[in-house]
Short mmCIF file of C-alpha atoms in Angstrom, two decimals:
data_model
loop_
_atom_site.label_atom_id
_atom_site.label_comp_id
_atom_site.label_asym_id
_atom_site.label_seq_id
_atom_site.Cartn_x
_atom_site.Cartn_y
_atom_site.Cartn_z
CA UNK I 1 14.29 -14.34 -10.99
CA UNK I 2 10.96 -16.30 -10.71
CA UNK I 3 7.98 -14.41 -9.66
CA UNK I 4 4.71 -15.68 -8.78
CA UNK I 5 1.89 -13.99 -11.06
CA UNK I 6 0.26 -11.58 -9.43
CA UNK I 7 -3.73 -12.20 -7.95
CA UNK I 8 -5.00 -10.50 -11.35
CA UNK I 9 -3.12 -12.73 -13.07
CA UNK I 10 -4.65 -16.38 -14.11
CA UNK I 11 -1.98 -19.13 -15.27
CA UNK I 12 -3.09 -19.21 -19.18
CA UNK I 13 -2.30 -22.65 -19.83
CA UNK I 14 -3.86 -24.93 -16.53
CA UNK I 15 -6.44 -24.87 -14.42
CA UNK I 16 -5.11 -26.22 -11.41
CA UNK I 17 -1.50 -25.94 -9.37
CA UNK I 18 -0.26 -29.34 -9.96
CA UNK I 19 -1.17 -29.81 -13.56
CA UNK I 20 0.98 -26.63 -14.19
CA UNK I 21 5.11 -27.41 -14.62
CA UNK I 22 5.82 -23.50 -15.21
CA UNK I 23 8.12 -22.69 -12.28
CA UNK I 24 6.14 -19.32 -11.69
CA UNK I 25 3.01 -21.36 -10.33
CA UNK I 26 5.07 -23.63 -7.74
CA UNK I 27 5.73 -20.26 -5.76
CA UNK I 28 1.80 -20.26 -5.01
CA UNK I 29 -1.13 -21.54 -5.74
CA UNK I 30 -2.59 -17.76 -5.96
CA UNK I 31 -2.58 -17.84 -9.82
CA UNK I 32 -5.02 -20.38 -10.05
CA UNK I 33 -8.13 -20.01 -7.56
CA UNK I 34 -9.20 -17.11 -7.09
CA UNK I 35 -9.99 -17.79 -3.32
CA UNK I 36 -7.24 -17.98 -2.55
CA UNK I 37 -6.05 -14.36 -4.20
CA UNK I 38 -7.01 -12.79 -0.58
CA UNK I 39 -5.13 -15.35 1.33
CA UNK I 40 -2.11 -13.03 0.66
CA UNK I 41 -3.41 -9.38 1.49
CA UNK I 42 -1.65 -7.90 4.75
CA UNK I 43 -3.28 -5.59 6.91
CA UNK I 44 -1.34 -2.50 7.53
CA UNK I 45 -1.08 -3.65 10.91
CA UNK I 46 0.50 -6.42 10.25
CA UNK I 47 3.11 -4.37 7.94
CA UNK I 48 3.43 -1.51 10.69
CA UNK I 49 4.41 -4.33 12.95
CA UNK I 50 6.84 -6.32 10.27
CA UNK I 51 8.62 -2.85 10.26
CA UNK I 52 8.91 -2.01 13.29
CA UNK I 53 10.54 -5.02 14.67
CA UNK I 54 12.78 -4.88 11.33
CA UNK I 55 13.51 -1.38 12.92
CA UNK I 56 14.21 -2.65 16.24
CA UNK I 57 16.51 -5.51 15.22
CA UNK I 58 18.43 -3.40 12.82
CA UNK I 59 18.93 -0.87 15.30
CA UNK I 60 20.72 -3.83 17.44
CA UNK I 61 23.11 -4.86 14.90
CA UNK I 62 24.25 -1.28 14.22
CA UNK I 63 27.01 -1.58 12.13
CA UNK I 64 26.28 -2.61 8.75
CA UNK I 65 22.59 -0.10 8.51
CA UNK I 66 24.75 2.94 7.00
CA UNK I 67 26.57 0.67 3.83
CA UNK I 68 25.46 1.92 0.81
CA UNK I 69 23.51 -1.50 0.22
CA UNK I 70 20.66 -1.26 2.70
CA UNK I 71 19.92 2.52 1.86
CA UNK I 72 16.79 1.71 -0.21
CA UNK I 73 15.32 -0.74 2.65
CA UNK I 74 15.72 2.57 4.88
CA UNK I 75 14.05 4.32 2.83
CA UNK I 76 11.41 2.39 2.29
CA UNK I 77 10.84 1.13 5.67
CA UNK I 78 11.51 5.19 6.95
CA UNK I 79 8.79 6.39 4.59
CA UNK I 80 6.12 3.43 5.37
CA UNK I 81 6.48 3.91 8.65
CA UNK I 82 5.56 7.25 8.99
CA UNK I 83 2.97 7.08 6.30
CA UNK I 84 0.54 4.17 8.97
CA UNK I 85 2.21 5.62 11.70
CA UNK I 86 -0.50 8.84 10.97
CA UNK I 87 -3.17 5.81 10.91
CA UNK I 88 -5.35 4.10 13.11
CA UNK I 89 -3.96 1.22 12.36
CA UNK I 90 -0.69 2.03 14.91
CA UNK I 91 -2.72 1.22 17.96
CA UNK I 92 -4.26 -1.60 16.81
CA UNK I 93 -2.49 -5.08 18.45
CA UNK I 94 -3.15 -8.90 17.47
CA UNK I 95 -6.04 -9.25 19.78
CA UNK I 96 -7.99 -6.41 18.45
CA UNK I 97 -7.81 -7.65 15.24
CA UNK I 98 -9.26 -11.10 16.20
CA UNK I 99 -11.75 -9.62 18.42
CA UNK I 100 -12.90 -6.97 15.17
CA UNK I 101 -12.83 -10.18 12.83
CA UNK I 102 -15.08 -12.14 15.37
CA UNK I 103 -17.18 -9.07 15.33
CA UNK I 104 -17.93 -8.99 11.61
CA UNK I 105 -18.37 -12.40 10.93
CA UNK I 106 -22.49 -11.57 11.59
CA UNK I 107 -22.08 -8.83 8.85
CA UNK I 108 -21.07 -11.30 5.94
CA UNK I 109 -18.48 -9.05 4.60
CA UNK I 110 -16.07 -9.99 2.06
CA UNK I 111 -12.12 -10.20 2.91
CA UNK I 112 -11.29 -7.09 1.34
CA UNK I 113 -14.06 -5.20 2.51
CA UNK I 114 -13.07 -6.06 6.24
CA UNK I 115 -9.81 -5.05 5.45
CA UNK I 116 -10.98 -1.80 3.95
CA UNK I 117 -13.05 -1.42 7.71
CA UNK I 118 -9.78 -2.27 9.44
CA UNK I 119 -7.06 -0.11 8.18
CA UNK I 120 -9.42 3.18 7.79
CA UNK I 121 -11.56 3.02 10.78
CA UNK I 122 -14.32 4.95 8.86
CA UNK I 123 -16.99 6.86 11.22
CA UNK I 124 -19.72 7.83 9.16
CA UNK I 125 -22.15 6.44 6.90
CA UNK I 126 -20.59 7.69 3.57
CA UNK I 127 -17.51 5.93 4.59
CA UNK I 128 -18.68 2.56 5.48
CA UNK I 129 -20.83 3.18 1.85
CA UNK I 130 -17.43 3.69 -0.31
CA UNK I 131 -15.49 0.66 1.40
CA UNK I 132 -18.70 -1.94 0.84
CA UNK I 133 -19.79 -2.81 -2.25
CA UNK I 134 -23.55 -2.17 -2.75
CA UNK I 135 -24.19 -1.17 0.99
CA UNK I 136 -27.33 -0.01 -0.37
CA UNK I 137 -28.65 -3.15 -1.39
CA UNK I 138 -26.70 -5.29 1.19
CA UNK I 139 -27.54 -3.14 4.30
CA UNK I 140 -30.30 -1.41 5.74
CA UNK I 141 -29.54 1.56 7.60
CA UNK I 142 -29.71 0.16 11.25
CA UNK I 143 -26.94 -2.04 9.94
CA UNK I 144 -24.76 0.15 8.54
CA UNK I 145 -25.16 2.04 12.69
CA UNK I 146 -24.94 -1.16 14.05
CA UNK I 147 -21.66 -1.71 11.43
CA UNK I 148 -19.88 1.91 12.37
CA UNK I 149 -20.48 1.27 15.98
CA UNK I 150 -18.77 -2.23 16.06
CA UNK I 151 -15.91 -0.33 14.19
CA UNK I 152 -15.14 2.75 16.80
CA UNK I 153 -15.82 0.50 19.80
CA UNK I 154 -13.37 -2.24 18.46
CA UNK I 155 -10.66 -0.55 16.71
CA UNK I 156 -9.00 2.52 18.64
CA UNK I 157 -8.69 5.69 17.38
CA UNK I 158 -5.97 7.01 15.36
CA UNK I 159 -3.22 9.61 16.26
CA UNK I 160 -5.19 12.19 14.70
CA UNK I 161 -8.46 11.96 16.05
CA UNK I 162 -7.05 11.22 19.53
CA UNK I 163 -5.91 14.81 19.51
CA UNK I 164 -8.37 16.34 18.50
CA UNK I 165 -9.87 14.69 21.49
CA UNK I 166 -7.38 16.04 23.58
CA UNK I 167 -8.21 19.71 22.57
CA UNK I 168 -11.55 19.31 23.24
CA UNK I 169 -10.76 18.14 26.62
CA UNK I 170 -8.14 20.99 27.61
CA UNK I 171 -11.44 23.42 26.54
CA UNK I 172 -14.38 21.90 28.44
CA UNK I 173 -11.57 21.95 31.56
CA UNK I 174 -11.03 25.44 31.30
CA UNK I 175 -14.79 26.26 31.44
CA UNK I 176 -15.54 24.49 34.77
CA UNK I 177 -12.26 26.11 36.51
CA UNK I 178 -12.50 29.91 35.35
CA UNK I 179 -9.75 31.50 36.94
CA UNK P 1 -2.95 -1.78 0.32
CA UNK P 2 0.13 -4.73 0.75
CA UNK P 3 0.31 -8.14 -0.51
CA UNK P 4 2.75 -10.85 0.06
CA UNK P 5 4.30 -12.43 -2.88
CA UNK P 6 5.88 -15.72 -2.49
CA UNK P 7 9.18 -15.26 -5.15
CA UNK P 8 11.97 -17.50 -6.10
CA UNK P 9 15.70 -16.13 -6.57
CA UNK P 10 19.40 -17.31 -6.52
CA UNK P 11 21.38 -15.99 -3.90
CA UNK P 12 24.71 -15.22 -4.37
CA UNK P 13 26.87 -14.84 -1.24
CA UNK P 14 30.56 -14.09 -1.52
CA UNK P 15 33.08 -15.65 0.61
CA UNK P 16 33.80 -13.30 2.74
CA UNK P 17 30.65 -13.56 4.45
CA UNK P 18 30.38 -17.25 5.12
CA UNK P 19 30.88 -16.45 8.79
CA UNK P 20 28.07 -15.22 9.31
CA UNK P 21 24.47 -17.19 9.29
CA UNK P 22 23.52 -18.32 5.70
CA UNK P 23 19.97 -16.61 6.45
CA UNK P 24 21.14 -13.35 7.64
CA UNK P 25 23.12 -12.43 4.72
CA UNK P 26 20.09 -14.07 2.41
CA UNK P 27 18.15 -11.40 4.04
CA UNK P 28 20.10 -8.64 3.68
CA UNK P 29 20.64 -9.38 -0.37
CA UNK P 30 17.17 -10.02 -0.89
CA UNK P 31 16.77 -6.53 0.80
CA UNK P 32 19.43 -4.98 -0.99
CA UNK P 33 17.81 -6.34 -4.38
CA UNK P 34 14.67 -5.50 -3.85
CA UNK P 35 13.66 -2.89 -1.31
CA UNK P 36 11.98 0.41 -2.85
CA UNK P 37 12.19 -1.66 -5.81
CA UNK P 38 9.37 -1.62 -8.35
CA UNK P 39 9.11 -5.92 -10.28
CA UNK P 40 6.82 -5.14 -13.08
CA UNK P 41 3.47 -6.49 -13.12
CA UNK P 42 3.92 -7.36 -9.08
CA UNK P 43 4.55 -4.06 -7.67
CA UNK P 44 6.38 -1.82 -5.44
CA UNK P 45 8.55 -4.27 -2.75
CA UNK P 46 8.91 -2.87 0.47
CA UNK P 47 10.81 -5.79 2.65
CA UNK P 48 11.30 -9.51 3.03
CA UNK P 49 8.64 -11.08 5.05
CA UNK P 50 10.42 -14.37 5.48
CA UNK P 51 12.06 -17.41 3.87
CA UNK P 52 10.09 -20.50 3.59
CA UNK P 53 12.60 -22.76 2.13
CA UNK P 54 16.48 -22.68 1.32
CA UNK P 55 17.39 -25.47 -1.49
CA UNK P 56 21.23 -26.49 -1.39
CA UNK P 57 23.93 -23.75 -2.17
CA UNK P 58 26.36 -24.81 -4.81
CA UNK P 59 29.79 -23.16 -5.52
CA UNK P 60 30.95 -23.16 -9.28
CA UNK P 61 34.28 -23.44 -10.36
CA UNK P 62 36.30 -20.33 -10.90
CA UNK P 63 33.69 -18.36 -8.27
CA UNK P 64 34.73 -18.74 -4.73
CA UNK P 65 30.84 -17.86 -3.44
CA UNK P 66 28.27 -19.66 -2.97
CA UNK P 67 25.07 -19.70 -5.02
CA UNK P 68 21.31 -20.72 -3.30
CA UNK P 69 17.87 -20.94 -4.52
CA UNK P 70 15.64 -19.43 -1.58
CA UNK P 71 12.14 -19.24 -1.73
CA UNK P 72 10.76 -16.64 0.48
CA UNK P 73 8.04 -14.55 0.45
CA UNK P 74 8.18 -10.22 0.40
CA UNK P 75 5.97 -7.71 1.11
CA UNK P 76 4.78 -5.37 -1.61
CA UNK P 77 2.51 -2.56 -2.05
CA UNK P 78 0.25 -3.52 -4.80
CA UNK P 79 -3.40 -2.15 -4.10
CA UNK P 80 -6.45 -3.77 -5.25
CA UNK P 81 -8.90 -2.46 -7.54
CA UNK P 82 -11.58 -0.25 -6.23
CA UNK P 83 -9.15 0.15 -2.77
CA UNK P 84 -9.81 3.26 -1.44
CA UNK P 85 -6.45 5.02 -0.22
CA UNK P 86 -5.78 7.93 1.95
CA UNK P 87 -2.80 10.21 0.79
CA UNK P 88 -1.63 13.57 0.78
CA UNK P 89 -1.83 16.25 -2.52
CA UNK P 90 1.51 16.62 -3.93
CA UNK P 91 0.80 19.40 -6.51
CA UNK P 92 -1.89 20.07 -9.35
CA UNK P 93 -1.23 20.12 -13.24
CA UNK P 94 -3.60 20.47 -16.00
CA UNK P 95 -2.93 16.62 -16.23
CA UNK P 96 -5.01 16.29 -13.17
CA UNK P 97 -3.86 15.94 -9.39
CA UNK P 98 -0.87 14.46 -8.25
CA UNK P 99 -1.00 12.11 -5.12
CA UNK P 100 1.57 10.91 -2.72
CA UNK P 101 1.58 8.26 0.00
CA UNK P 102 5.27 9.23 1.14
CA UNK P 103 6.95 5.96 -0.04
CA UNK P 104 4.47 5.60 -3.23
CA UNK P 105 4.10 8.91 -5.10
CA UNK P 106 3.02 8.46 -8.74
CA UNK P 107 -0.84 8.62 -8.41
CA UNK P 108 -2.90 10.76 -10.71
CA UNK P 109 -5.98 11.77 -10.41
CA UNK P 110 -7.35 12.63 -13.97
CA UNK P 111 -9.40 15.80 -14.31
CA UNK P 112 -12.71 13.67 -15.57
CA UNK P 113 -12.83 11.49 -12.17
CA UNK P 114 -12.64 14.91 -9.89
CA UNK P 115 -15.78 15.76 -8.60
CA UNK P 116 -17.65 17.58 -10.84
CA UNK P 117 -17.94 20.62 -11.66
CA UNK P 118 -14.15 20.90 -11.53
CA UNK P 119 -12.01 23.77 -12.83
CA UNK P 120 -8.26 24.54 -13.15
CA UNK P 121 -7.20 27.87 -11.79
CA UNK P 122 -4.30 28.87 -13.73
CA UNK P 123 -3.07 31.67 -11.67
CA UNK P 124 -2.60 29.32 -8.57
CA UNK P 125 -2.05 26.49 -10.32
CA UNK P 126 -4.89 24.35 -8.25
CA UNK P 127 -7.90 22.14 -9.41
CA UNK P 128 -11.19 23.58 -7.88
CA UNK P 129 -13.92 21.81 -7.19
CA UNK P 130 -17.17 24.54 -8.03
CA UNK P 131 -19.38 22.93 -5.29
CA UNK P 132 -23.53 24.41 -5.90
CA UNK P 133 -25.44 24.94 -3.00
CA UNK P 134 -28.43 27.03 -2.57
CA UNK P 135 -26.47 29.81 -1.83
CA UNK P 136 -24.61 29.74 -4.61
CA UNK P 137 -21.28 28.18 -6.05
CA UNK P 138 -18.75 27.13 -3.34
CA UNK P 139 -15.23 27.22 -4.62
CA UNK P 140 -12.86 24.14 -2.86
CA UNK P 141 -9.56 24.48 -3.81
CA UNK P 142 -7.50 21.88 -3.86
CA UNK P 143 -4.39 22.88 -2.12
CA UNK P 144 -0.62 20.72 -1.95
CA UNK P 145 -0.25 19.44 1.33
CA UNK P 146 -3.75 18.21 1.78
CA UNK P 147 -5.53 14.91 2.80
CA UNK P 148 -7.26 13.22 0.40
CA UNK P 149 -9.01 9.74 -0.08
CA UNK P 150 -9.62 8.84 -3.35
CA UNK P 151 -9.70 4.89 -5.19
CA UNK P 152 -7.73 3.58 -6.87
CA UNK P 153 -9.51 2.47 -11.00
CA UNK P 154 -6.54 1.38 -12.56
CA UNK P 155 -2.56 1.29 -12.68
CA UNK P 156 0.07 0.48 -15.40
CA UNK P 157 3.22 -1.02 -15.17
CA UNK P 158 5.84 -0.16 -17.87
CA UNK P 159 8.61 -2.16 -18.19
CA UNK P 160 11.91 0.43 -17.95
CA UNK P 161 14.68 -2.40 -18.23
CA UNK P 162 17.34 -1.07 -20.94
CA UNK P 163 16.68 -1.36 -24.49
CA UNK P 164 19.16 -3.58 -26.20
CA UNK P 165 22.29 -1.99 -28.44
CA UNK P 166 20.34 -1.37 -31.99
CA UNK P 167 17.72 0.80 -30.85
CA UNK P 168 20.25 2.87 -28.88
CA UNK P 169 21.99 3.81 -31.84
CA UNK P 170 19.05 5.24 -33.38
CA UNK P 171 18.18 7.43 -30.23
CA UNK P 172 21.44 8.33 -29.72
CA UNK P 173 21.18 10.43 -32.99
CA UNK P 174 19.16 12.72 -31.14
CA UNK P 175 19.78 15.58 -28.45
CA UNK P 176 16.82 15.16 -25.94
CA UNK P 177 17.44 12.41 -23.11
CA UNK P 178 14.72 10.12 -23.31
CA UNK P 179 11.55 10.41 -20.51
CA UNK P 180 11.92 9.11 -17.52
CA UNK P 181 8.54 7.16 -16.99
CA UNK P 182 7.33 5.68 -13.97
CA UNK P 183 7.48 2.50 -13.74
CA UNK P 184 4.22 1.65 -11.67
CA UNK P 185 1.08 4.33 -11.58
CA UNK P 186 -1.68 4.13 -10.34
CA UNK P 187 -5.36 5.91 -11.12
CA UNK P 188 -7.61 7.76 -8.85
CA UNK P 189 -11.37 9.01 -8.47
CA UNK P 190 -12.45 11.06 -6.33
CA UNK P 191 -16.02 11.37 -8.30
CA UNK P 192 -18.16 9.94 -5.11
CA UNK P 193 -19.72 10.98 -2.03
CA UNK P 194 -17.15 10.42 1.10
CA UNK P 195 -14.24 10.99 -1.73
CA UNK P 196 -11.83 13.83 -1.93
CA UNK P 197 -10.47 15.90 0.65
CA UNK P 198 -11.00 14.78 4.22
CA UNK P 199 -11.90 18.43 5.01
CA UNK P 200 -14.51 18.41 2.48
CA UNK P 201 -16.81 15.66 4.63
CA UNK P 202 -15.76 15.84 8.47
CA UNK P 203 -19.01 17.07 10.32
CA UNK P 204 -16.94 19.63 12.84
#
């Protein structure tokens, strides 16, 4: 089986796509330019979404899920599932993700640094500090609160932190109505 | 965290299942070959994201099925360098801490990139991290079960396809079966601020 190489990994013997006959390149030109190496990250979105219809549409066609065949794509697609499932990435839809993307293009962020922002939803400072490279250099501090406060009023909140919210709630309720 | 990688592969489909649509039983092989699969030096696939072109299926004399070259591209978990990854403590050797993401679980986290000063507590069998503050030393353990982010420095890939005939005659001299190794790893720190377990940096 052919393979493309991997983003890390640079065709030795050309420098471009079409000068190169080895059959690994014609899969994609991702070898080659380095560009183009984030042209073929997925958000976890995007694979949350992938999996879930998968789900769906296997769950319609019932009969051939339990052959011994097709238990490693359950697995796989149980376990991934439930691992951005407990992400904020579940709530997320297409037109959040365009709307967050519009939103940064004023930061000059690279790809995978957006993507970092995207799937984690960080909150704090430190966060945003870890998933940009050089934030020190890059950003001042009113940009890194301008940055954080984009993030948690674009992209919703994750299972987690939603309740936690709801505890909090269910407390401050029970103060104003003592019984 | 996921890539897609466009790939290239021969499809065989027997004859039995020619009445059903030529891309629907693609699918399912490609699944069946590669799902939860680990392709060395790509990474670990987790489904097919779609088929961008189907070349002509031949049949061969003396096989009744038919044969295809399919290029489609799959969905694999291949994180880049300097990613940072949320996952959950599996358990704690002296090797350092063992990571899982649920479907991904051979991540270790070396003792050198734990935050420092870190110990190993033999008795419980947990790294520690000996956290100074003006009070004195803080001891965080770090328990199985917990959240942690970390990022990922490096991984390997080792290629575990069978060894050919001679050097199984020379290992099969000996008792001991040999080690099962992992066939994709990956390398965490948690040596910075923001890294390590989430309960370590929420402000409550």
């Amino acid at each position: 089986m052919e393979v493309a190489l991997s983003p890390s990994q640079e065709c030795k013997f050309h420098e471009s796509r079409d000068q190169c006959p080895f059959t690994c390149c014609l899969a994609l030109h991702l070898a080659h330019s380095r560009k183009d190496a984030n042209s073929a990250l997925l958000s976890n979105y995007e694979v949350f979404q992938l999996l879930t219809d998968l789900k769906e549409q296997r769950k319609e066609s019932g009969k051939n899920k339990h052959s011994s065949g097709q238990q490693n794509l359950n697995t796989i697609t149980y376990e991934t599932l439930k691992y951005i499932s407990k992400t904020p990435c579940r709530h997320q839809s297409p037109e959040i993700v365009r709307e967050f993307l519009t939103a940064m293009k004023s930061h000059k962020l690279t790809k995978a640094e957006k993507l970092q922002l995207l799937n984690h939803r960080p909150m704090t400072a430190v966060e945003i500090q870890l998933m940009v490279e050089e934030s020190e250099e890059r950003l001042t501090e009113e940009q890194i609160e301008a940055l954080l406060h984009t993030v948690t009023s674009i992209l919703p909140a994750g299972p987690e932190a939603e309740q936690k919210k709801n505890t909090n709630d269910d407390m401050t309720m029970d103060e104003e109505n003592p019984a | 965290m996921f890539v897609l990688v466009e790939m290239v592969d021969t499809v065989r489909i027997p004859p039995w299942q020619f009445e059903r649509k030529l891309n629907d039983s693609i699918a399912e092989e490609l699944n069946k070959k590669l799902a939860n699969k680990v392709v060395y030096n790509v990474g670990l696939c987790i489904c097919l994201f779609d088929i961008t072109k189907l070349e002509d299926a031949y049949v061969f004399p003396g096989d009744g099925a038919s044969h295809t070259k399919v290029h489609f591209r799959y969905v694999v978990f291949h994180p880049f360098l300097d990613e940072i990854l949320i996952g959950k403590i599996k358990g704690c050797s002296p090797e350092g801490v063992h990571v899982s993401l649920g479907f991904f679980d051979d991540i270790l986290i070396p003792p050198e990139s734990l935050q420092q000063p870190a110990k190993f507590d033999d008795t419980e069998q947990v790294w520690v991290w000996e956290y100074e503050t003006e009070e004195g030393a803080h001891d965080l353990y770090m328990d199985t079960g917990e959240e942690i982010r970390f990022r990922v420095v490096d991984e390997s890939f080792v290629d575990t396809s069978p060894t050919g005939p001679s050097s199984a005659e020379a290992t099969s001299s000996s008792e001991e079966l040999p080690k099962k190794e992992a066939p994709y790893t990956l390398v965490g720190s948690i040596s910075e601020p923001g890294l390590g377990l989430l309960s370590w940096w929420t402000s409550s």
